[in-house]
PDB file of C-alpha atoms in Angstrom:
ATOM      1  CA  MET W  23       9.391 106.354 -94.459  1.00 92.00           C
ATOM      2  CA  LYS W  24       5.893 104.948 -95.433  1.00 96.00           C
ATOM      3  CA  ILE W  25       5.234 102.570 -98.493  1.00 97.00           C
ATOM      4  CA  LEU W  26       1.948 101.746-100.879  1.00 98.00           C
ATOM      5  CA  ILE W  27       2.496  97.567-102.184  1.00 98.00           C
ATOM      6  CA  SER W  28       0.683  96.692-105.213  1.00 97.00           C
ATOM      7  CA  ASN W  29       0.313  94.049-107.707  1.00 97.00           C
ATOM      8  CA  ASP W  30      -0.800  92.582-110.115  1.00 94.00           C
ATOM      9  CA  ASP W  31      -0.589  88.746-109.534  1.00 93.00           C
ATOM     10  CA  GLY W  32      -2.966  89.291-106.399  1.00 94.00           C
ATOM     11  CA  TYR W  33      -3.253  89.179-102.370  1.00 95.00           C
ATOM     12  CA  LEU W  34      -1.885  85.780-101.947  1.00 96.00           C
ATOM     13  CA  ALA W  35       1.269  85.814-105.111  1.00 96.00           C
ATOM     14  CA  PRO W  36       4.522  85.359-103.650  1.00 97.00           C
ATOM     15  CA  GLY W  37       6.030  88.661-105.191  1.00 97.00           C
ATOM     16  CA  LEU W  38       3.309  90.519-103.332  1.00 98.00           C
ATOM     17  CA  ILE W  39       4.738  88.579 -99.954  1.00 97.00           C
ATOM     18  CA  ALA W  40       8.237  88.436-100.802  1.00 97.00           C
ATOM     19  CA  LEU W  41       8.534  91.801-100.880  1.00 98.00           C
ATOM     20  CA  ALA W  42       6.167  93.212 -98.476  1.00 97.00           C
ATOM     21  CA  ASP W  43       8.449  90.998 -95.994  1.00 97.00           C
ATOM     22  CA  ALA W  44      11.598  92.883 -97.532  1.00 97.00           C
ATOM     23  CA  LEU W  45      10.360  95.864 -96.725  1.00 97.00           C
ATOM     24  CA  ALA W  46       8.116  95.862 -93.463  1.00 97.00           C
ATOM     25  CA  PRO W  47      11.944  95.890 -91.642  1.00 96.00           C
ATOM     26  CA  ILE W  48      12.918  99.214 -93.212  1.00 96.00           C
ATOM     27  CA  ALA W  49       9.570 100.997 -93.912  1.00 96.00           C
ATOM     28  CA  ASP W  50       5.406 101.749 -92.455  1.00 96.00           C
ATOM     29  CA  ILE W  51       4.058  99.124 -95.525  1.00 97.00           C
ATOM     30  CA  VAL W  52       0.383  98.806 -96.677  1.00 97.00           C
ATOM     31  CA  VAL W  53      -1.442  96.431 -98.777  1.00 98.00           C
ATOM     32  CA  VAL W  54      -4.145  96.638-101.527  1.00 98.00           C
ATOM     33  CA  ALA W  55      -3.496  94.336-104.394  1.00 97.00           C
ATOM     34  CA  PRO W  56      -6.882  92.704-106.602  1.00 96.00           C
ATOM     35  CA  ASP W  57      -8.588  89.829-104.718  1.00 94.00           C
ATOM     36  CA  SER W  58      -7.355  87.607-108.114  1.00 90.00           C
ATOM     37  CA  ASN W  59      -4.591  87.676-111.057  1.00 87.00           C
ATOM     38  CA  ARG W  60      -5.045  91.056-113.264  1.00 88.00           C
ATOM     39  CA  SER W  61      -2.609  90.233-115.618  1.00 85.00           C
ATOM     40  CA  GLY W  62      -2.699  92.519-118.525  1.00 82.00           C
ATOM     41  CA  SER W  63      -4.982  94.686-117.195  1.00 82.00           C
ATOM     42  CA  SER W  64      -3.087  97.624-117.899  1.00 85.00           C
ATOM     43  CA  ASN W  65      -4.559 100.853-116.352  1.00 85.00           C
ATOM     44  CA  SER W  66      -7.552 100.351-116.600  1.00 88.00           C
ATOM     45  CA  LEU W  67      -9.928 101.810-113.217  1.00 91.00           C
ATOM     46  CA  THR W  68     -13.670  99.997-113.281  1.00 91.00           C
ATOM     47  CA  LEU W  69     -16.059 101.996-114.152  1.00 93.00           C
ATOM     48  CA  ASP W  70     -19.109 100.282-114.520  1.00 92.00           C
ATOM     49  CA  ARG W  71     -19.872  98.417-110.795  1.00 94.00           C
ATOM     50  CA  PRO W  72     -18.607  99.552-106.979  1.00 94.00           C
ATOM     51  CA  LEU W  73     -16.171  97.857-106.085  1.00 95.00           C
ATOM     52  CA  SER W  74     -15.090  95.971-102.016  1.00 96.00           C
ATOM     53  CA  VAL W  75     -12.786  96.242-100.067  1.00 96.00           C
ATOM     54  CA  TYR W  76     -11.529  93.059 -97.714  1.00 97.00           C
ATOM     55  CA  GLN W  77      -8.418  92.687 -95.087  1.00 96.00           C
ATOM     56  CA  ALA W  78      -6.922  89.264 -94.915  1.00 96.00           C
ATOM     57  CA  SER W  79      -5.754  87.558 -91.692  1.00 94.00           C
ATOM     58  CA  ASN W  80      -1.951  88.979 -92.238  1.00 94.00           C
ATOM     59  CA  GLY W  81      -3.161  92.640 -92.289  1.00 95.00           C
ATOM     60  CA  PHE W  82      -3.609  92.957 -96.592  1.00 97.00           C
ATOM     61  CA  TYR W  83      -6.457  95.661 -97.825  1.00 97.00           C
ATOM     62  CA  PHE W  84      -7.736  93.108-101.735  1.00 97.00           C
ATOM     63  CA  ILE W  85     -10.323  94.166-103.910  1.00 96.00           C
ATOM     64  CA  ASN W  86     -11.925  93.196-106.918  1.00 96.00           C
ATOM     65  CA  GLY W  87     -10.782  94.948-108.944  1.00 95.00           C
ATOM     66  CA  THR W  88      -7.632  95.657-111.730  1.00 95.00           C
ATOM     67  CA  PRO W  89      -4.219  96.629-110.062  1.00 95.00           C
ATOM     68  CA  SER W  90      -5.073 100.388-110.794  1.00 96.00           C
ATOM     69  CA  ASP W  91      -8.391 100.913-108.645  1.00 96.00           C
ATOM     70  CA  CYS W  92      -6.225  99.119-105.946  1.00 97.00           C
ATOM     71  CA  VAL W  93      -3.772 101.994-105.662  1.00 97.00           C
ATOM     72  CA  HIS W  94      -6.287 104.718-106.268  1.00 97.00           C
ATOM     73  CA  ILE W  95      -9.262 103.898-103.541  1.00 96.00           C
ATOM     74  CA  ALA W  96      -5.424 102.918-100.954  1.00 97.00           C
ATOM     75  CA  LEU W  97      -5.189 106.467-102.000  1.00 97.00           C
ATOM     76  CA  THR W  98      -7.949 107.970-101.487  1.00 95.00           C
ATOM     77  CA  GLY W  99      -9.837 105.501 -98.955  1.00 94.00           C
ATOM     78  CA  ILE W 100      -8.181 104.037 -97.585  1.00 95.00           C
ATOM     79  CA  MET W 101      -4.764 105.131 -96.217  1.00 94.00           C
ATOM     80  CA  SER W 102      -5.243 107.937 -93.507  1.00 91.00           C
ATOM     81  CA  SER W 103      -2.127 109.683 -95.088  1.00 94.00           C
ATOM     82  CA  ARG W 104      -0.113 109.865 -98.402  1.00 94.00           C
ATOM     83  CA  PRO W 105       2.165 107.395 -98.649  1.00 96.00           C
ATOM     84  CA  ASP W 106       6.020 108.129 -99.864  1.00 94.00           C
ATOM     85  CA  LEU W 107       6.459 106.007-101.975  1.00 96.00           C
ATOM     86  CA  ILE W 108       3.828 103.081-104.028  1.00 97.00           C
ATOM     87  CA  VAL W 109       5.832  99.694-104.772  1.00 97.00           C
ATOM     88  CA  SER W 110       4.277  96.898-107.461  1.00 97.00           C
ATOM     89  CA  GLY W 111       4.936  93.822-108.086  1.00 90.00           C
ATOM     90  CA  ILE W 112       7.900  91.489-107.834  1.00 97.00           C
ATOM     91  CA  ASN W 113       6.171  90.361-110.848  1.00 96.00           C
ATOM     92  CA  GLN W 114       5.947  86.581-111.772  1.00 95.00           C
ATOM     93  CA  GLY W 115       6.974  87.435-115.634  1.00 94.00           C
ATOM     94  CA  GLN W 116       9.378  90.479-117.087  1.00 93.00           C
ATOM     95  CA  ASN W 117       7.582  93.905-117.532  1.00 92.00           C
ATOM     96  CA  MET W 118      10.179  94.855-120.577  1.00 90.00           C
ATOM     97  CA  GLY W 119       9.931  96.546-123.733  1.00 87.00           C
ATOM     98  CA  ASP W 120       6.642  96.988-124.933  1.00 83.00           C
ATOM     99  CA  ASP W 121       5.076  94.760-122.207  1.00 86.00           C
ATOM    100  CA  THR W 122       4.754  98.450-120.159  1.00 89.00           C
ATOM    101  CA  LEU W 123       1.867  99.431-121.981  1.00 90.00           C
ATOM    102  CA  TYR W 124      -0.058  96.595-121.285  1.00 88.00           C
ATOM    103  CA  SER W 125       1.183  95.457-117.486  1.00 92.00           C
ATOM    104  CA  GLY W 126      -0.650  95.922-114.226  1.00 94.00           C
ATOM    105  CA  THR W 127       2.322  96.056-112.594  1.00 96.00           C
ATOM    106  CA  VAL W 128       3.305  98.965-113.996  1.00 96.00           C
ATOM    107  CA  ALA W 129       0.417 100.239-114.352  1.00 95.00           C
ATOM    108  CA  ALA W 130      -0.549 100.065-110.493  1.00 96.00           C
ATOM    109  CA  ALA W 131       3.241 102.358-110.127  1.00 96.00           C
ATOM    110  CA  THR W 132       1.710 104.398-113.089  1.00 96.00           C
ATOM    111  CA  GLU W 133      -1.441 104.832-110.325  1.00 96.00           C
ATOM    112  CA  GLY W 134       0.735 105.870-107.726  1.00 95.00           C
ATOM    113  CA  HIS W 135       3.048 108.461-110.315  1.00 95.00           C
ATOM    114  CA  LEU W 136      -0.647 109.995-111.427  1.00 95.00           C
ATOM    115  CA  PHE W 137      -0.947 111.640-108.043  1.00 95.00           C
ATOM    116  CA  GLY W 138       2.043 113.250-108.144  1.00 94.00           C
ATOM    117  CA  ILE W 139       3.645 109.986-105.584  1.00 95.00           C
ATOM    118  CA  PRO W 140       7.133 108.337-106.284  1.00 95.00           C
ATOM    119  CA  ALA W 141       6.836 104.823-107.656  1.00 96.00           C
ATOM    120  CA  ILE W 142       8.532 101.137-108.580  1.00 97.00           C
ATOM    121  CA  ALA W 143       7.289  98.763-111.144  1.00 97.00           C
ATOM    122  CA  PHE W 144       9.405  95.091-110.158  1.00 98.00           C
ATOM    123  CA  SER W 145       9.249  91.700-112.378  1.00 97.00           C
ATOM    124  CA  GLN W 146      11.289  89.100-112.060  1.00 97.00           C
ATOM    125  CA  LEU W 147      12.336  87.806-116.123  1.00 96.00           C
ATOM    126  CA  ASP W 148      11.096  84.830-115.811  1.00 94.00           C
ATOM    127  CA  LYS W 149       8.054  82.984-114.558  1.00 94.00           C
ATOM    128  CA  GLY W 150       8.336  80.495-111.879  1.00 95.00           C
ATOM    129  CA  TRP W 151       8.795  82.373-108.552  1.00 96.00           C
ATOM    130  CA  ALA W 152      12.901  81.039-108.817  1.00 96.00           C
ATOM    131  CA  GLU W 153      15.611  83.296-106.967  1.00 97.00           C
ATOM    132  CA  LEU W 154      12.856  85.216-105.690  1.00 97.00           C
ATOM    133  CA  LYS W 155      14.078  85.803-102.099  1.00 97.00           C
ATOM    134  CA  SER W 156      17.683  87.561-104.171  1.00 97.00           C
ATOM    135  CA  ALA W 157      14.737  89.546-105.873  1.00 98.00           C
ATOM    136  CA  ALA W 158      13.941  91.032-103.365  1.00 98.00           C
ATOM    137  CA  ARG W 159      16.553  91.864-101.770  1.00 97.00           C
ATOM    138  CA  VAL W 160      17.331  94.099-104.513  1.00 97.00           C
ATOM    139  CA  ALA W 161      13.750  95.655-104.186  1.00 97.00           C
ATOM    140  CA  ARG W 162      15.455  96.458-101.441  1.00 97.00           C
ATOM    141  CA  ASP W 163      18.474  98.150-101.706  1.00 95.00           C
ATOM    142  CA  LEU W 164      16.796 100.157-103.919  1.00 95.00           C
ATOM    143  CA  VAL W 165      13.899 101.536-102.195  1.00 95.00           C
ATOM    144  CA  GLU W 166      16.815 101.843 -99.475  1.00 93.00           C
ATOM    145  CA  ARG W 167      19.057 104.231-102.231  1.00 89.00           C
ATOM    146  CA  ARG W 168      16.007 106.681-102.035  1.00 79.00           C
ATOM    147  CA  PHE W 169      16.578 107.770-105.640  1.00 82.00           C
ATOM    148  CA  ASP W 170      17.452 111.114-103.968  1.00 77.00           C
ATOM    149  CA  THR W 171      18.440 112.573-107.470  1.00 77.00           C
ATOM    150  CA  LEU W 172      16.211 111.883-109.501  1.00 80.00           C
ATOM    151  CA  SER W 173      12.690 114.978-110.029  1.00 75.00           C
ATOM    152  CA  GLU W 174      10.934 114.618-107.091  1.00 81.00           C
ATOM    153  CA  ASN W 175       8.121 111.878-108.424  1.00 89.00           C
ATOM    154  CA  PHE W 176      10.011 109.376-110.541  1.00 94.00           C
ATOM    155  CA  LEU W 177       8.166 106.185-112.208  1.00 96.00           C
ATOM    156  CA  LEU W 178      10.947 103.681-112.301  1.00 96.00           C
ATOM    157  CA  ASN W 179      10.390  99.829-113.912  1.00 97.00           C
ATOM    158  CA  VAL W 180      13.269  97.168-112.628  1.00 97.00           C
ATOM    159  CA  ASN W 181      13.249  93.937-113.959  1.00 97.00           C
ATOM    160  CA  ILE W 182      15.298  91.290-112.504  1.00 98.00           C
ATOM    161  CA  PRO W 183      17.044  88.247-113.371  1.00 97.00           C
ATOM    162  CA  ASN W 184      15.843  84.983-111.690  1.00 97.00           C
ATOM    163  CA  LEU W 185      19.765  85.060-110.380  1.00 97.00           C
ATOM    164  CA  PRO W 186      20.949  84.025-106.853  1.00 97.00           C
ATOM    165  CA  TYR W 187      22.042  87.745-105.458  1.00 97.00           C
ATOM    166  CA  GLU W 188      25.418  87.748-105.618  1.00 96.00           C
ATOM    167  CA  GLN W 189      25.679  86.410-109.409  1.00 97.00           C
ATOM    168  CA  LEU W 190      23.305  89.122-110.432  1.00 97.00           C
ATOM    169  CA  LYS W 191      25.333  92.217-111.991  1.00 95.00           C
ATOM    170  CA  PRO W 192      25.271  95.857-110.743  1.00 94.00           C
ATOM    171  CA  ALA W 193      21.573  97.269-111.503  1.00 95.00           C
ATOM    172  CA  VAL W 194      22.126  99.959-114.804  1.00 94.00           C
ATOM    173  CA  ALA W 195      19.543 102.381-116.642  1.00 94.00           C
ATOM    174  CA  THR W 196      17.885 101.239-119.188  1.00 94.00           C
ATOM    175  CA  ARG W 197      15.390 102.492-122.133  1.00 88.00           C
ATOM    176  CA  LEU W 198      12.536 100.078-123.243  1.00 88.00           C
ATOM    177  CA  GLY W 199      13.330  96.814-125.743  1.00 77.00           C
ATOM    178  CA  ARG W 200      10.865  97.620-128.666  1.00 68.00           C
ATOM    179  CA  ARG W 201       9.046  93.780-129.583  1.00 66.00           C
ATOM    180  CA  HIS W 202       7.943  92.458-132.807  1.00 56.00           C
ATOM    181  CA  GLN W 203       3.578  92.421-133.393  1.00 69.00           C
ATOM    182  CA  SER W 204       2.343  89.362-131.281  1.00 64.00           C
ATOM    183  CA  GLU W 205       1.856  86.691-132.240  1.00 72.00           C
ATOM    184  CA  ALA W 206      -2.235  85.736-134.427  1.00 80.00           C
ATOM    185  CA  VAL W 207      -5.356  85.194-132.022  1.00 79.00           C
ATOM    186  CA  ILE W 208      -5.916  80.966-131.145  1.00 83.00           C
ATOM    187  CA  LYS W 209      -8.773  80.652-132.673  1.00 87.00           C
ATOM    188  CA  ALA W 210     -10.806  77.515-130.994  1.00 90.00           C
ATOM    189  CA  GLN W 211     -14.306  76.319-129.748  1.00 90.00           C
ATOM    190  CA  ASP W 212     -16.070  76.569-126.749  1.00 89.00           C
ATOM    191  CA  PRO W 213     -18.411  73.277-125.196  1.00 92.00           C
ATOM    192  CA  HIS W 214     -21.229  74.636-127.270  1.00 91.00           C
ATOM    193  CA  GLY W 215     -19.601  75.070-130.347  1.00 89.00           C
ATOM    194  CA  ARG W 216     -19.341  78.978-130.468  1.00 92.00           C
ATOM    195  CA  ASP W 217     -16.441  80.232-132.285  1.00 90.00           C
ATOM    196  CA  ILE W 218     -13.501  81.528-128.611  1.00 86.00           C
ATOM    197  CA  TYR W 219     -10.328  83.889-129.491  1.00 85.00           C
ATOM    198  CA  TRP W 220      -7.607  83.498-127.308  1.00 80.00           C
ATOM    199  CA  ILE W 221      -4.458  86.529-127.474  1.00 72.00           C
ATOM    200  CA  GLY W 222      -1.017  84.971-128.630  1.00 67.00           C
ATOM    201  CA  PRO W 223       2.033  84.855-127.238  1.00 68.00           C
ATOM    202  CA  CYS W 224       3.466  88.442-127.488  1.00 66.00           C
ATOM    203  CA  GLY W 225       6.154  89.418-130.294  1.00 64.00           C
ATOM    204  CA  GLY W 226      10.181  88.216-130.077  1.00 67.00           C
ATOM    205  CA  GLN W 227      12.633  91.042-129.334  1.00 65.00           C
ATOM    206  CA  LYS W 228      13.168  93.263-131.942  1.00 60.00           C
ATOM    207  CA  ASP W 229      15.090  95.968-130.807  1.00 58.00           C
ATOM    208  CA  ALA W 230      17.602  94.608-127.851  1.00 63.00           C
ATOM    209  CA  GLY W 231      20.053  96.499-128.767  1.00 78.00           C
ATOM    210  CA  GLU W 232      22.470  97.536-126.079  1.00 82.00           C
ATOM    211  CA  GLY W 233      21.523  99.949-123.752  1.00 84.00           C
ATOM    212  CA  THR W 234      17.919  98.089-123.617  1.00 92.00           C
ATOM    213  CA  ASP W 235      16.105  96.181-120.494  1.00 89.00           C
ATOM    214  CA  PHE W 236      16.436  93.148-123.332  1.00 90.00           C
ATOM    215  CA  HIS W 237      19.876  93.667-123.462  1.00 92.00           C
ATOM    216  CA  ALA W 238      20.992  94.707-120.508  1.00 94.00           C
ATOM    217  CA  THR W 239      18.671  91.641-118.300  1.00 95.00           C
ATOM    218  CA  ALA W 240      20.602  88.793-120.538  1.00 93.00           C
ATOM    219  CA  LEU W 241      23.928  89.352-120.057  1.00 95.00           C
ATOM    220  CA  GLY W 242      22.858  89.680-116.192  1.00 96.00           C
ATOM    221  CA  HIS W 243      22.411  92.692-114.606  1.00 96.00           C
ATOM    222  CA  VAL W 244      19.532  94.579-113.078  1.00 97.00           C
ATOM    223  CA  SER W 245      17.137  96.984-115.395  1.00 96.00           C
ATOM    224  CA  ILE W 246      16.349  99.737-114.093  1.00 96.00           C
ATOM    225  CA  THR W 247      13.912 102.272-116.714  1.00 94.00           C
ATOM    226  CA  PRO W 248      12.612 105.746-115.756  1.00 94.00           C
ATOM    227  CA  LEU W 249       9.084 106.235-117.547  1.00 95.00           C
ATOM    228  CA  GLN W 250       6.860 109.039-118.263  1.00 92.00           C
ATOM    229  CA  ILE W 251       2.958 109.409-118.793  1.00 90.00           C
ATOM    230  CA  ASP W 252       3.306 111.856-122.461  1.00 88.00           C
ATOM    231  CA  LEU W 253       2.238 110.487-125.012  1.00 85.00           C
ATOM    232  CA  THR W 254       2.453 113.284-127.341  1.00 89.00           C
ATOM    233  CA  GLN W 255       4.142 112.979-130.251  1.00 89.00           C
ATOM    234  CA  ASN W 256       6.793 116.515-130.122  1.00 87.00           C
ATOM    235  CA  ALA W 257       7.933 115.362-133.518  1.00 85.00           C
ATOM    236  CA  GLN W 258       4.642 115.214-135.106  1.00 92.00           C
ATOM    237  CA  LEU W 259       3.167 118.472-132.959  1.00 92.00           C
ATOM    238  CA  ALA W 260       4.893 121.153-135.102  1.00 88.00           C
ATOM    239  CA  ALA W 261       4.235 119.301-138.804  1.00 91.00           C
ATOM    240  CA  LEU W 262       0.531 119.137-137.301  1.00 93.00           C
ATOM    241  CA  LYS W 263       0.318 122.934-135.902  1.00 92.00           C
ATOM    242  CA  LYS W 264       0.774 124.192-139.948  1.00 90.00           C
ATOM    243  CA  VAL W 265      -1.804 121.490-141.325  1.00 93.00           C
ATOM    244  CA  LEU W 266      -4.135 122.797-139.121  1.00 94.00           C
ATOM    245  CA  ALA W 267      -3.140 127.060-139.895  1.00 86.00           C
TER     246      ALA W 267
END
């Protein structure tokens, strides 16, 4: 099996290194990741400047662009053959509910999915890299399962509690929860007295009921949510057609 690995925390991130170390014994891996932290970059591609590709001493490629840039360039400019799977992470911090819209970790997996390649995004619930080896072991377990009964081009979002491997509860299939509206921006001033703004904290959990990723991980389960790209609001499509008739 040939696997392309990327992330949004950068090519030096412990989560990326742990994921590569866990998958190297079972697959031919290629790692292409951003040169620095690109959290919150979502599915953006860099179109206003050229991008450069470098290679670290450990063989990892790194690019001065977004996670989507990395996967895009890997598939169309670096790799000589198509990978069987694209894996992103392991992210420092959860990507659940509405977070998936902004996540660079999920975006890297999504870019592969858009190319018709199965993809999995892995995140730890809490920041700080606690129990990272446990999370990497979970990632390897899930990659080895292959998910052959799913569609040929699946996109999975996995969130792993920061617990020792033996304390983790079984992986469960979940839907995305929902958050409340984000907190207000934080206003400050730069050294020249000009107003600057920091994006505020994300909103609290609004829908964290049974069956959601929030609920499952709170109970110690590994959460696996199948994602899709189609943003069509099908429930309103028929009504819109009537308005336009």
